mmCIF file of C-alpha atoms in Angstrom:
data_model
loop_
_atom_site.group_PDB
_atom_site.id
_atom_site.type_symbol
_atom_site.label_atom_id
_atom_site.label_comp_id
_atom_site.label_asym_id
_atom_site.label_seq_id
_atom_site.Cartn_x
_atom_site.Cartn_y
_atom_site.Cartn_z
ATOM 1 C CA UNK S 25 -114.306 95.462 -133.548
ATOM 2 C CA UNK S 26 -115.502 98.445 -131.486
ATOM 3 C CA UNK S 27 -113.105 100.438 -129.385
ATOM 4 C CA UNK S 28 -115.065 99.675 -126.234
ATOM 5 C CA UNK S 29 -114.253 95.987 -126.585
ATOM 6 C CA UNK S 30 -110.726 96.388 -127.958
ATOM 7 C CA UNK S 31 -107.419 95.414 -126.342
ATOM 8 C CA UNK S 32 -104.823 97.856 -125.099
ATOM 9 C CA UNK S 33 -101.673 98.289 -127.193
ATOM 10 C CA UNK S 34 -98.446 99.862 -125.967
ATOM 11 C CA UNK S 35 -96.651 101.678 -128.777
ATOM 12 C CA UNK S 36 -93.005 102.457 -128.142
ATOM 13 C CA UNK S 37 -92.022 105.288 -130.502
ATOM 14 C CA UNK S 38 -88.988 107.538 -130.420
ATOM 15 C CA UNK S 39 -90.775 110.213 -132.466
ATOM 16 C CA UNK S 40 -93.730 110.511 -130.140
ATOM 17 C CA UNK S 41 -96.301 110.068 -132.926
ATOM 18 C CA UNK S 42 -96.775 107.596 -135.688
ATOM 19 C CA UNK S 43 -98.881 106.731 -138.744
ATOM 20 C CA UNK S 44 -99.335 103.359 -137.075
ATOM 21 C CA UNK S 45 -101.244 104.954 -134.226
ATOM 22 C CA UNK S 46 -103.705 106.476 -136.679
ATOM 23 C CA UNK S 47 -104.309 103.100 -138.341
ATOM 24 C CA UNK S 48 -105.040 101.113 -135.167
ATOM 25 C CA UNK S 49 -106.548 103.797 -132.927
ATOM 26 C CA UNK S 50 -110.105 102.688 -133.702
ATOM 27 C CA UNK S 51 -109.354 99.034 -132.826
ATOM 28 C CA UNK S 52 -106.927 99.347 -129.914
ATOM 29 C CA UNK S 53 -106.635 101.542 -126.857
ATOM 30 C CA UNK S 54 -103.237 103.139 -127.421
ATOM 31 C CA UNK S 55 -100.644 103.898 -124.756
ATOM 32 C CA UNK S 56 -97.776 105.809 -126.409
ATOM 33 C CA UNK S 57 -94.444 105.621 -124.551
ATOM 34 C CA UNK S 58 -90.819 106.380 -125.327
ATOM 35 C CA UNK S 59 -88.859 104.039 -123.044
ATOM 36 C CA UNK S 60 -89.297 100.640 -121.442
ATOM 37 C CA UNK S 61 -89.706 102.015 -117.907
ATOM 38 C CA UNK S 62 -92.830 103.921 -118.952
ATOM 39 C CA UNK S 63 -94.288 100.744 -120.420
ATOM 40 C CA UNK S 64 -93.493 98.797 -117.240
ATOM 41 C CA UNK S 65 -95.696 101.156 -115.232
ATOM 42 C CA UNK S 66 -98.752 100.341 -117.334
ATOM 43 C CA UNK S 67 -101.219 97.505 -116.580
ATOM 44 C CA UNK S 68 -103.451 95.159 -118.560
ATOM 45 C CA UNK S 69 -102.031 95.638 -122.038
ATOM 46 C CA UNK S 70 -102.271 92.949 -124.700
ATOM 47 C CA UNK S 71 -99.515 93.809 -127.172
ATOM 48 C CA UNK S 72 -96.300 95.836 -127.528
ATOM 49 C CA UNK S 73 -95.507 97.526 -130.848
ATOM 50 C CA UNK S 74 -92.026 98.902 -131.447
ATOM 51 C CA UNK S 75 -92.176 101.827 -133.904
ATOM 52 C CA UNK S 76 -88.418 102.050 -134.288
ATOM 53 C CA UNK S 77 -88.066 102.481 -138.030
ATOM 54 C CA UNK S 78 -85.370 105.144 -137.686
ATOM 55 C CA UNK S 79 -83.248 103.132 -135.234
ATOM 56 C CA UNK S 80 -80.310 100.910 -136.082
ATOM 57 C CA UNK S 81 -80.855 97.178 -136.181
ATOM 58 C CA UNK S 82 -78.605 96.440 -133.212
ATOM 59 C CA UNK S 83 -80.409 99.049 -131.143
ATOM 60 C CA UNK S 84 -83.752 97.428 -131.922
ATOM 61 C CA UNK S 85 -82.449 93.944 -131.048
ATOM 62 C CA UNK S 86 -81.099 95.235 -127.745
ATOM 63 C CA UNK S 87 -84.436 96.875 -126.927
ATOM 64 C CA UNK S 88 -86.363 93.725 -127.771
ATOM 65 C CA UNK S 89 -84.134 91.704 -125.457
ATOM 66 C CA UNK S 90 -84.785 94.203 -122.662
ATOM 67 C CA UNK S 91 -88.525 93.705 -123.088
ATOM 68 C CA UNK S 92 -88.380 89.899 -123.225
ATOM 69 C CA UNK S 93 -86.132 89.707 -120.139
ATOM 70 C CA UNK S 94 -88.402 92.002 -118.109
ATOM 71 C CA UNK S 95 -90.887 90.100 -115.884
ATOM 72 C CA UNK S 96 -93.656 92.635 -116.578
ATOM 73 C CA UNK S 97 -93.758 91.719 -120.272
ATOM 74 C CA UNK S 98 -93.790 87.939 -119.887
ATOM 75 C CA UNK S 99 -96.054 86.329 -122.505
ATOM 76 C CA UNK S 100 -96.796 89.736 -124.111
ATOM 77 C CA UNK S 101 -96.349 89.608 -127.916
ATOM 78 C CA UNK S 102 -93.796 92.117 -129.284
ATOM 79 C CA UNK S 103 -94.409 93.434 -132.812
ATOM 80 C CA UNK S 104 -91.780 95.329 -134.796
ATOM 81 C CA UNK S 105 -93.120 98.063 -137.116
ATOM 82 C CA UNK S 106 -90.791 99.135 -139.916
ATOM 83 C CA UNK S 107 -90.771 100.969 -143.238
ATOM 84 C CA UNK S 108 -91.537 98.906 -146.320
ATOM 85 C CA UNK S 109 -88.401 97.777 -148.084
ATOM 86 C CA UNK S 110 -86.171 98.314 -145.062
ATOM 87 C CA UNK S 111 -83.165 96.088 -144.736
ATOM 88 C CA UNK S 112 -83.830 94.021 -141.593
ATOM 89 C CA UNK S 113 -82.053 91.177 -139.900
ATOM 90 C CA UNK S 114 -85.255 89.243 -139.359
ATOM 91 C CA UNK S 115 -83.516 86.231 -137.822
ATOM 92 C CA UNK S 116 -81.869 88.407 -135.193
ATOM 93 C CA UNK S 117 -85.218 90.018 -134.388
ATOM 94 C CA UNK S 118 -87.043 86.709 -134.066
ATOM 95 C CA UNK S 119 -84.209 85.257 -131.965
ATOM 96 C CA UNK S 120 -84.447 88.282 -129.702
ATOM 97 C CA UNK S 121 -88.152 87.602 -129.118
ATOM 98 C CA UNK S 122 -90.142 89.473 -131.768
ATOM 99 C CA UNK S 123 -93.474 87.777 -132.488
ATOM 100 C CA UNK S 124 -94.157 89.416 -135.880
ATOM 101 C CA UNK S 125 -92.855 92.128 -138.242
ATOM 102 C CA UNK S 126 -95.214 94.563 -140.001
ATOM 103 C CA UNK S 127 -94.565 97.583 -142.236
ATOM 104 C CA UNK S 128 -96.240 100.794 -143.330
ATOM 105 C CA UNK S 129 -97.135 99.360 -146.740
ATOM 106 C CA UNK S 130 -99.938 97.272 -145.224
ATOM 107 C CA UNK S 131 -103.468 98.566 -145.426
ATOM 108 C CA UNK S 132 -105.432 99.090 -142.250
ATOM 109 C CA UNK S 133 -107.423 95.843 -142.457
ATOM 110 C CA UNK S 134 -104.354 93.638 -142.896
ATOM 111 C CA UNK S 135 -102.479 95.537 -140.219
ATOM 112 C CA UNK S 136 -105.215 95.136 -137.604
ATOM 113 C CA UNK S 137 -105.726 91.477 -138.560
ATOM 114 C CA UNK S 138 -102.007 90.714 -138.038
ATOM 115 C CA UNK S 139 -102.051 92.414 -134.642
ATOM 116 C CA UNK S 140 -105.240 90.630 -133.553
ATOM 117 C CA UNK S 141 -103.753 87.329 -134.680
ATOM 118 C CA UNK S 142 -100.743 87.863 -132.410
ATOM 119 C CA UNK S 143 -103.043 88.722 -129.498
ATOM 120 C CA UNK S 144 -105.229 85.655 -130.093
ATOM 121 C CA UNK S 145 -102.177 83.382 -130.313
ATOM 122 C CA UNK S 146 -100.987 84.747 -126.979
ATOM 123 C CA UNK S 147 -104.397 84.129 -125.382
ATOM 124 C CA UNK S 148 -104.477 80.611 -126.803
ATOM 125 C CA UNK S 149 -100.969 79.913 -125.495
ATOM 126 C CA UNK S 150 -101.935 81.150 -122.039
ATOM 127 C CA UNK S 151 -104.993 78.912 -122.019
ATOM 128 C CA UNK S 152 -102.886 75.987 -123.166
ATOM 129 C CA UNK S 153 -100.326 76.625 -120.421
ATOM 130 C CA UNK S 154 -103.119 76.858 -117.871
ATOM 131 C CA UNK S 155 -104.566 73.545 -119.031
ATOM 132 C CA UNK S 156 -101.135 71.936 -119.040
ATOM 133 C CA UNK S 157 -100.579 73.166 -115.500
ATOM 134 C CA UNK S 158 -103.928 71.736 -114.432
ATOM 135 C CA UNK S 159 -103.089 68.460 -116.154
ATOM 136 C CA UNK S 160 -99.676 68.357 -114.472
ATOM 137 C CA UNK S 161 -101.229 69.117 -111.095
ATOM 138 C CA UNK S 162 -103.763 66.341 -111.621
ATOM 139 C CA UNK S 163 -101.021 63.960 -112.747
ATOM 140 C CA UNK S 164 -98.858 64.755 -109.731
ATOM 141 C CA UNK S 165 -101.901 64.406 -107.480
ATOM 142 C CA UNK S 166 -102.713 61.017 -109.028
ATOM 143 C CA UNK S 167 -99.090 59.929 -108.668
ATOM 144 C CA UNK S 168 -99.106 61.057 -105.048
ATOM 145 C CA UNK S 169 -102.363 59.200 -104.361
ATOM 146 C CA UNK S 170 -100.983 56.084 -106.050
ATOM 147 C CA UNK S 171 -97.795 56.351 -104.024
ATOM 148 C CA UNK S 172 -99.791 56.735 -100.792
ATOM 149 C CA UNK S 173 -101.918 53.715 -101.702
ATOM 150 C CA UNK S 174 -98.840 51.630 -102.431
ATOM 151 C CA UNK S 175 -97.257 52.562 -99.096
ATOM 152 C CA UNK S 176 -100.448 51.650 -97.226
ATOM 153 C CA UNK S 177 -100.762 48.326 -99.046
ATOM 154 C CA UNK S 178 -97.159 47.447 -98.181
ATOM 155 C CA UNK S 179 -97.840 48.255 -94.531
ATOM 156 C CA UNK S 180 -100.945 46.058 -94.453
ATOM 157 C CA UNK S 181 -98.966 43.212 -96.017
ATOM 158 C CA UNK S 182 -95.963 43.417 -93.707
ATOM 159 C CA UNK S 183 -97.822 44.215 -90.474
ATOM 160 C CA UNK S 184 -99.056 40.605 -90.394
ATOM 161 C CA UNK S 185 -95.421 39.524 -90.093
ATOM 162 C CA UNK S 186 -95.036 41.470 -86.814
ATOM 163 C CA UNK S 187 -94.977 39.136 -83.830
ATOM 164 C CA UNK S 188 -95.102 41.778 -81.087
ATOM 165 C CA UNK S 189 -96.164 45.363 -80.368
ATOM 166 C CA UNK S 190 -92.649 46.810 -80.721
ATOM 167 C CA UNK S 191 -92.215 45.461 -84.257
ATOM 168 C CA UNK S 192 -95.655 46.756 -85.236
ATOM 169 C CA UNK S 193 -94.921 50.234 -83.846
ATOM 170 C CA UNK S 194 -91.585 50.527 -85.682
ATOM 171 C CA UNK S 195 -93.220 49.422 -88.941
ATOM 172 C CA UNK S 196 -95.947 52.031 -88.492
ATOM 173 C CA UNK S 197 -93.386 54.800 -87.848
ATOM 174 C CA UNK S 198 -91.377 53.846 -90.942
ATOM 175 C CA UNK S 199 -94.584 54.022 -93.006
ATOM 176 C CA UNK S 200 -95.603 57.383 -91.534
ATOM 177 C CA UNK S 201 -92.246 58.813 -92.661
ATOM 178 C CA UNK S 202 -93.649 58.709 -96.210
ATOM 179 C CA UNK S 203 -96.225 61.334 -95.208
ATOM 180 C CA UNK S 204 -93.516 63.569 -93.670
ATOM 181 C CA UNK S 205 -95.266 63.857 -90.316
ATOM 182 C CA UNK S 206 -93.902 63.471 -86.775
ATOM 183 C CA UNK S 207 -96.021 61.447 -84.372
ATOM 184 C CA UNK S 208 -96.421 59.868 -80.954
ATOM 185 C CA UNK S 209 -98.048 56.429 -80.796
ATOM 186 C CA UNK S 210 -99.957 54.556 -78.112
ATOM 187 C CA UNK S 211 -100.961 50.894 -78.474
ATOM 188 C CA UNK S 212 -103.220 49.348 -75.820
ATOM 189 C CA UNK S 213 -103.123 45.560 -75.958
ATOM 190 C CA UNK S 214 -104.616 43.132 -73.443
ATOM 191 C CA UNK S 215 -101.178 42.559 -71.960
ATOM 192 C CA UNK S 216 -99.703 46.074 -71.860
ATOM 193 C CA UNK S 217 -100.076 49.748 -72.859
ATOM 194 C CA UNK S 218 -97.151 50.806 -75.031
ATOM 195 C CA UNK S 219 -96.205 54.474 -75.628
ATOM 196 C CA UNK S 220 -93.760 54.940 -78.490
ATOM 197 C CA UNK S 221 -91.875 57.745 -80.263
ATOM 198 C CA UNK S 222 -89.953 57.789 -83.531
ATOM 199 C CA UNK S 223 -86.655 57.746 -81.620
ATOM 200 C CA UNK S 224 -87.865 54.890 -79.417
ATOM 201 C CA UNK S 225 -88.041 56.945 -76.192
ATOM 202 C CA UNK S 226 -91.569 57.292 -74.805
ATOM 203 C CA UNK S 227 -92.725 60.705 -73.495
ATOM 204 C CA UNK S 228 -94.957 60.809 -70.428
ATOM 205 C CA UNK S 229 -96.875 63.938 -71.473
ATOM 206 C CA UNK S 230 -97.823 62.575 -74.891
ATOM 207 C CA UNK S 231 -98.696 59.223 -73.314
ATOM 208 C CA UNK S 232 -101.098 60.808 -70.805
ATOM 209 C CA UNK S 233 -102.638 62.976 -73.523
ATOM 210 C CA UNK S 234 -103.289 59.988 -75.782
ATOM 211 C CA UNK S 235 -104.772 58.006 -72.892
ATOM 212 C CA UNK S 236 -107.137 60.802 -71.857
ATOM 213 C CA UNK S 237 -108.372 61.435 -75.427
ATOM 214 C CA UNK S 238 -108.566 57.839 -76.639
ATOM 215 C CA UNK S 239 -112.372 57.774 -76.250
ATOM 216 C CA UNK S 240 -113.068 61.307 -77.573
ATOM 217 C CA UNK S 241 -113.792 60.330 -81.172
ATOM 218 C CA UNK S 242 -111.824 59.329 -84.223
ATOM 219 C CA UNK S 243 -110.292 62.784 -84.739
ATOM 220 C CA UNK S 244 -109.393 65.335 -82.067
ATOM 221 C CA UNK S 245 -107.968 68.546 -83.618
ATOM 222 C CA UNK S 246 -106.263 71.276 -81.613
ATOM 223 C CA UNK S 247 -104.070 73.820 -83.354
ATOM 224 C CA UNK S 248 -101.744 72.137 -85.820
ATOM 225 C CA UNK S 249 -102.010 68.888 -83.879
ATOM 226 C CA UNK S 250 -104.415 66.037 -84.469
ATOM 227 C CA UNK S 251 -105.100 62.869 -82.474
ATOM 228 C CA UNK S 252 -106.484 59.901 -84.403
ATOM 229 C CA UNK S 253 -108.114 57.034 -82.491
ATOM 230 C CA UNK S 254 -109.123 53.612 -83.710
ATOM 231 C CA UNK S 255 -109.740 50.698 -81.371
ATOM 232 C CA UNK S 256 -106.556 49.909 -79.462
ATOM 233 C CA UNK S 257 -104.357 52.380 -81.377
ATOM 234 C CA UNK S 258 -104.040 56.181 -80.927
ATOM 235 C CA UNK S 259 -101.729 58.492 -82.875
ATOM 236 C CA UNK S 260 -100.754 62.096 -82.137
ATOM 237 C CA UNK S 261 -99.672 63.999 -85.270
ATOM 238 C CA UNK S 262 -97.633 66.917 -83.987
ATOM 239 C CA UNK S 263 -97.848 69.137 -87.076
ATOM 240 C CA UNK S 264 -100.493 68.543 -89.734
ATOM 241 C CA UNK S 265 -99.915 69.853 -93.297
ATOM 242 C CA UNK S 266 -101.121 73.393 -93.932
ATOM 243 C CA UNK S 267 -102.371 72.565 -97.422
ATOM 244 C CA UNK S 268 -106.063 71.708 -97.098
ATOM 245 C CA UNK S 269 -106.006 68.925 -99.673
ATOM 246 C CA UNK S 270 -102.906 67.324 -98.213
ATOM 247 C CA UNK S 271 -104.425 67.709 -94.746
ATOM 248 C CA UNK S 272 -107.434 65.618 -95.758
ATOM 249 C CA UNK S 273 -105.268 63.071 -97.577
ATOM 250 C CA UNK S 274 -103.059 62.543 -94.523
ATOM 251 C CA UNK S 275 -106.112 62.112 -92.286
ATOM 252 C CA UNK S 276 -107.733 59.520 -94.539
ATOM 253 C CA UNK S 277 -104.609 57.516 -95.370
ATOM 254 C CA UNK S 278 -103.125 57.532 -91.872
ATOM 255 C CA UNK S 279 -106.466 56.464 -90.411
ATOM 256 C CA UNK S 280 -106.414 53.454 -92.754
ATOM 257 C CA UNK S 281 -102.995 52.564 -91.316
ATOM 258 C CA UNK S 282 -104.417 52.714 -87.793
ATOM 259 C CA UNK S 283 -107.211 50.339 -88.804
ATOM 260 C CA UNK S 284 -104.667 47.816 -90.062
ATOM 261 C CA UNK S 285 -102.514 48.245 -86.957
ATOM 262 C CA UNK S 286 -105.529 47.720 -84.681
ATOM 263 C CA UNK S 287 -106.414 44.493 -86.488
ATOM 264 C CA UNK S 288 -102.857 43.242 -86.016
ATOM 265 C CA UNK S 289 -102.898 44.179 -82.300
ATOM 266 C CA UNK S 290 -106.046 42.075 -81.927
ATOM 267 C CA UNK S 291 -104.312 39.154 -83.683
ATOM 268 C CA UNK S 292 -101.230 39.482 -81.450
ATOM 269 C CA UNK S 293 -103.489 39.532 -78.374
ATOM 270 C CA UNK S 294 -105.308 36.421 -79.569
ATOM 271 C CA UNK S 295 -102.013 34.640 -80.177
ATOM 272 C CA UNK S 296 -100.899 35.612 -76.676
ATOM 273 C CA UNK S 297 -104.113 34.310 -75.166
ATOM 274 C CA UNK S 298 -103.765 31.032 -77.063
ATOM 275 C CA UNK S 299 -100.198 30.655 -75.821
ATOM 276 C CA UNK S 300 -101.360 31.239 -72.255
ATOM 277 C CA UNK S 301 -104.136 28.676 -72.694
ATOM 278 C CA UNK S 302 -101.567 26.249 -74.092
ATOM 279 C CA UNK S 303 -99.367 26.824 -71.030
ATOM 280 C CA UNK S 304 -102.377 26.226 -68.785
ATOM 281 C CA UNK S 305 -103.128 22.950 -70.588
ATOM 282 C CA UNK S 306 -99.512 21.902 -70.251
ATOM 283 C CA UNK S 307 -99.634 22.624 -66.541
ATOM 284 C CA UNK S 308 -102.925 20.775 -66.144
ATOM 285 C CA UNK S 309 -101.564 17.801 -68.055
ATOM 286 C CA UNK S 310 -98.454 17.666 -65.864
ATOM 287 C CA UNK S 311 -100.564 18.025 -62.731
ATOM 288 C CA UNK S 312 -102.950 15.321 -63.915
ATOM 289 C CA UNK S 313 -100.018 13.026 -64.559
ATOM 290 C CA UNK S 314 -98.807 13.468 -60.992
ATOM 291 C CA UNK S 315 -102.285 12.903 -59.582
ATOM 292 C CA UNK S 316 -102.719 9.782 -61.690
ATOM 293 C CA UNK S 317 -99.406 8.454 -60.436
ATOM 294 C CA UNK S 318 -100.583 8.892 -56.834
ATOM 295 C CA UNK S 319 -103.986 7.375 -57.633
ATOM 296 C CA UNK S 320 -102.282 4.473 -59.355
ATOM 297 C CA UNK S 321 -100.138 3.704 -56.321
ATOM 298 C CA UNK S 322 -103.100 3.909 -53.939
ATOM 299 C CA UNK S 323 -105.199 1.776 -56.263
ATOM 300 C CA UNK S 324 -102.520 -0.892 -56.465
ATOM 301 C CA UNK S 325 -102.248 -0.937 -52.702
ATOM 302 C CA UNK S 326 -106.010 -1.236 -52.185
ATOM 303 C CA UNK S 327 -106.349 -4.000 -54.754
ATOM 304 C CA UNK S 328 -103.470 -5.967 -53.260
ATOM 305 C CA UNK S 329 -104.991 -5.659 -49.804
ATOM 306 C CA UNK S 330 -108.377 -6.812 -51.137
ATOM 307 C CA UNK S 331 -106.784 -9.838 -52.796
ATOM 308 C CA UNK S 332 -104.819 -10.677 -49.663
ATOM 309 C CA UNK S 333 -107.938 -10.404 -47.482
ATOM 310 C CA UNK S 334 -109.963 -12.621 -49.779
ATOM 311 C CA UNK S 335 -107.239 -15.221 -49.994
ATOM 312 C CA UNK S 336 -106.783 -15.171 -46.216
ATOM 313 C CA UNK S 337 -110.517 -15.492 -45.715
ATOM 314 C CA UNK S 338 -110.648 -18.419 -48.134
ATOM 315 C CA UNK S 339 -107.785 -20.159 -46.315
ATOM 316 C CA UNK S 340 -109.424 -19.666 -42.934
ATOM 317 C CA UNK S 341 -112.737 -20.971 -44.234
ATOM 318 C CA UNK S 342 -111.029 -24.062 -45.606
ATOM 319 C CA UNK S 343 -109.455 -24.661 -42.234
ATOM 320 C CA UNK S 344 -112.735 -24.111 -40.398
ATOM 321 C CA UNK S 345 -114.692 -26.497 -42.603
ATOM 322 C CA UNK S 346 -112.806 -29.390 -41.029
ATOM 323 C CA UNK S 347 -114.401 -28.591 -37.694
ATOM 324 C CA UNK S 348 -117.933 -27.736 -38.820
ATOM 325 C CA UNK S 349 -119.072 -31.288 -39.393
ATOM 326 C CA UNK S 350 -120.460 -30.481 -42.820
ATOM 327 C CA UNK S 351 -121.398 -32.996 -45.374
ATOM 328 C CA UNK S 352 -119.160 -33.427 -48.382
ATOM 329 C CA UNK S 353 -121.741 -31.796 -50.591
ATOM 330 C CA UNK S 354 -121.986 -28.783 -48.273
ATOM 331 C CA UNK S 355 -118.217 -28.437 -48.177
ATOM 332 C CA UNK S 356 -117.995 -28.442 -51.972
ATOM 333 C CA UNK S 357 -120.742 -25.830 -52.224
ATOM 334 C CA UNK S 358 -119.087 -23.622 -49.651
ATOM 335 C CA UNK S 359 -115.656 -23.960 -51.320
ATOM 336 C CA UNK S 360 -117.148 -23.168 -54.705
ATOM 337 C CA UNK S 361 -118.685 -19.940 -53.398
ATOM 338 C CA UNK S 362 -115.396 -18.853 -51.898
ATOM 339 C CA UNK S 363 -113.482 -19.669 -55.111
ATOM 340 C CA UNK S 364 -115.924 -17.670 -57.204
ATOM 341 C CA UNK S 365 -115.392 -14.696 -54.861
ATOM 342 C CA UNK S 366 -111.602 -14.952 -55.293
ATOM 343 C CA UNK S 367 -111.944 -15.160 -59.097
ATOM 344 C CA UNK S 368 -114.291 -12.147 -59.154
ATOM 345 C CA UNK S 369 -111.858 -10.066 -57.113
ATOM 346 C CA UNK S 370 -108.969 -11.017 -59.451
ATOM 347 C CA UNK S 371 -111.058 -10.143 -62.507
ATOM 348 C CA UNK S 372 -111.894 -6.720 -61.068
ATOM 349 C CA UNK S 373 -108.224 -6.190 -60.328
ATOM 350 C CA UNK S 374 -107.245 -7.047 -63.919
ATOM 351 C CA UNK S 375 -109.937 -4.702 -65.342
ATOM 352 C CA UNK S 376 -108.657 -1.891 -63.157
ATOM 353 C CA UNK S 377 -105.166 -2.394 -64.529
ATOM 354 C CA UNK S 378 -106.473 -2.195 -68.125
ATOM 355 C CA UNK S 379 -108.388 1.041 -67.409
ATOM 356 C CA UNK S 380 -105.303 2.530 -65.787
ATOM 357 C CA UNK S 381 -103.138 1.672 -68.839
ATOM 358 C CA UNK S 382 -105.624 3.293 -71.260
ATOM 359 C CA UNK S 383 -105.772 6.479 -69.212
ATOM 360 C CA UNK S 384 -101.985 6.588 -68.919
ATOM 361 C CA UNK S 385 -101.608 6.294 -72.683
ATOM 362 C CA UNK S 386 -103.967 9.262 -73.104
ATOM 363 C CA UNK S 387 -101.960 11.335 -70.611
ATOM 364 C CA UNK S 388 -98.686 10.416 -72.359
ATOM 365 C CA UNK S 389 -100.129 11.404 -75.752
ATOM 366 C CA UNK S 390 -101.354 14.753 -74.429
ATOM 367 C CA UNK S 391 -97.962 15.431 -72.868
ATOM 368 C CA UNK S 392 -96.147 14.729 -76.126
ATOM 369 C CA UNK S 393 -98.536 17.014 -78.031
ATOM 370 C CA UNK S 394 -98.613 19.941 -75.591
ATOM 371 C CA UNK S 395 -94.965 19.871 -74.500
ATOM 372 C CA UNK S 396 -93.679 20.130 -78.045
ATOM 373 C CA UNK S 397 -92.124 23.520 -78.908
ATOM 374 C CA UNK S 398 -93.776 23.366 -82.321
ATOM 375 C CA UNK S 399 -97.396 24.367 -82.722
ATOM 376 C CA UNK S 400 -99.771 21.411 -82.599
ATOM 377 C CA UNK S 401 -101.321 20.559 -85.946
ATOM 378 C CA UNK S 402 -105.034 20.268 -86.581
ATOM 379 C CA UNK S 403 -104.689 16.518 -86.931
ATOM 380 C CA UNK S 404 -102.936 16.229 -83.556
ATOM 381 C CA UNK S 405 -105.618 18.264 -81.790
ATOM 382 C CA UNK S 406 -108.331 16.154 -83.440
ATOM 383 C CA UNK S 407 -106.556 12.988 -82.284
ATOM 384 C CA UNK S 408 -106.564 14.242 -78.687
ATOM 385 C CA UNK S 409 -110.273 15.055 -78.915
ATOM 386 C CA UNK S 410 -111.026 11.573 -80.267
ATOM 387 C CA UNK S 411 -109.097 9.951 -77.441
ATOM 388 C CA UNK S 412 -110.969 12.099 -74.922
#
């Protein structure tokens, strides 16, 4: 390994010089220091070597602990260099944070190899930590995305249980709480325009702003605020997340909520229109019933008058025949014609009564179907159509 490509080693030596320095000088850039503060001022070093052979064991352990507790030396391997055959408390050194122990009996090749091994292990550990961090970030991101998806699915399921705009707005606000954003909401149905806040009290300024920008595109950004528009629903997010990724996630997921809310608003409007049409049909049925009652009375009166006139005419003809000097055959013919007229009038009267009864039954059936508080079934509607 050439010196140009070598790592930097910090050698902490109380004597100021060391045989160790001579052995590794061709493979490491050496920074020789006496105390920890001098080492802390250095930058971009790969390894710390403690040449403390003349120090007591407790002093060395204390020094090692100072290095390992110092933020500057985090993840930097600490090597203890001692004299061969020295009595060392190796467990205390390793517990304090020493990565390896070397001695002056090692030849240069073995010494450099042990130091490089410590450096490579440190690099590998850093790479592993970096990959673990990336994996954790990805896992948390996936968990967050899954959580967002679950919240949106629950909203889409439960929004179809909302029977009015107020219920839908409260459900949307409770779902938006998952994204930790504060919003103002405007819902424009066919029957009303509803401005809503999380606390339930509408604000005029936000309401006017949402109304004026409802046709300005799906997203209207200004400062930290963002207005999202979809169909009959507009949402003002008062403070969007600063994180760029979270910003995009909130936009996409919240917009999906607005799509579901808009679909439900359309359904609520359609249900309202159907209820109005049902009320109109009920009114028309009641009105038709009254008209038919009046028509029925007038019809009965007219038919009775017709029958009375025909019978009176027949009686008067019978009386007049006695003075017309007709033959018996002529009288019979004339009486027969008059009787056939009376029978025809009676038959027409009876047919009118039958038609009136059929129509009344239809009206009664429609009244029973439309006046019921329960929704008419498909079979009932089909039955009305068949009768019509």
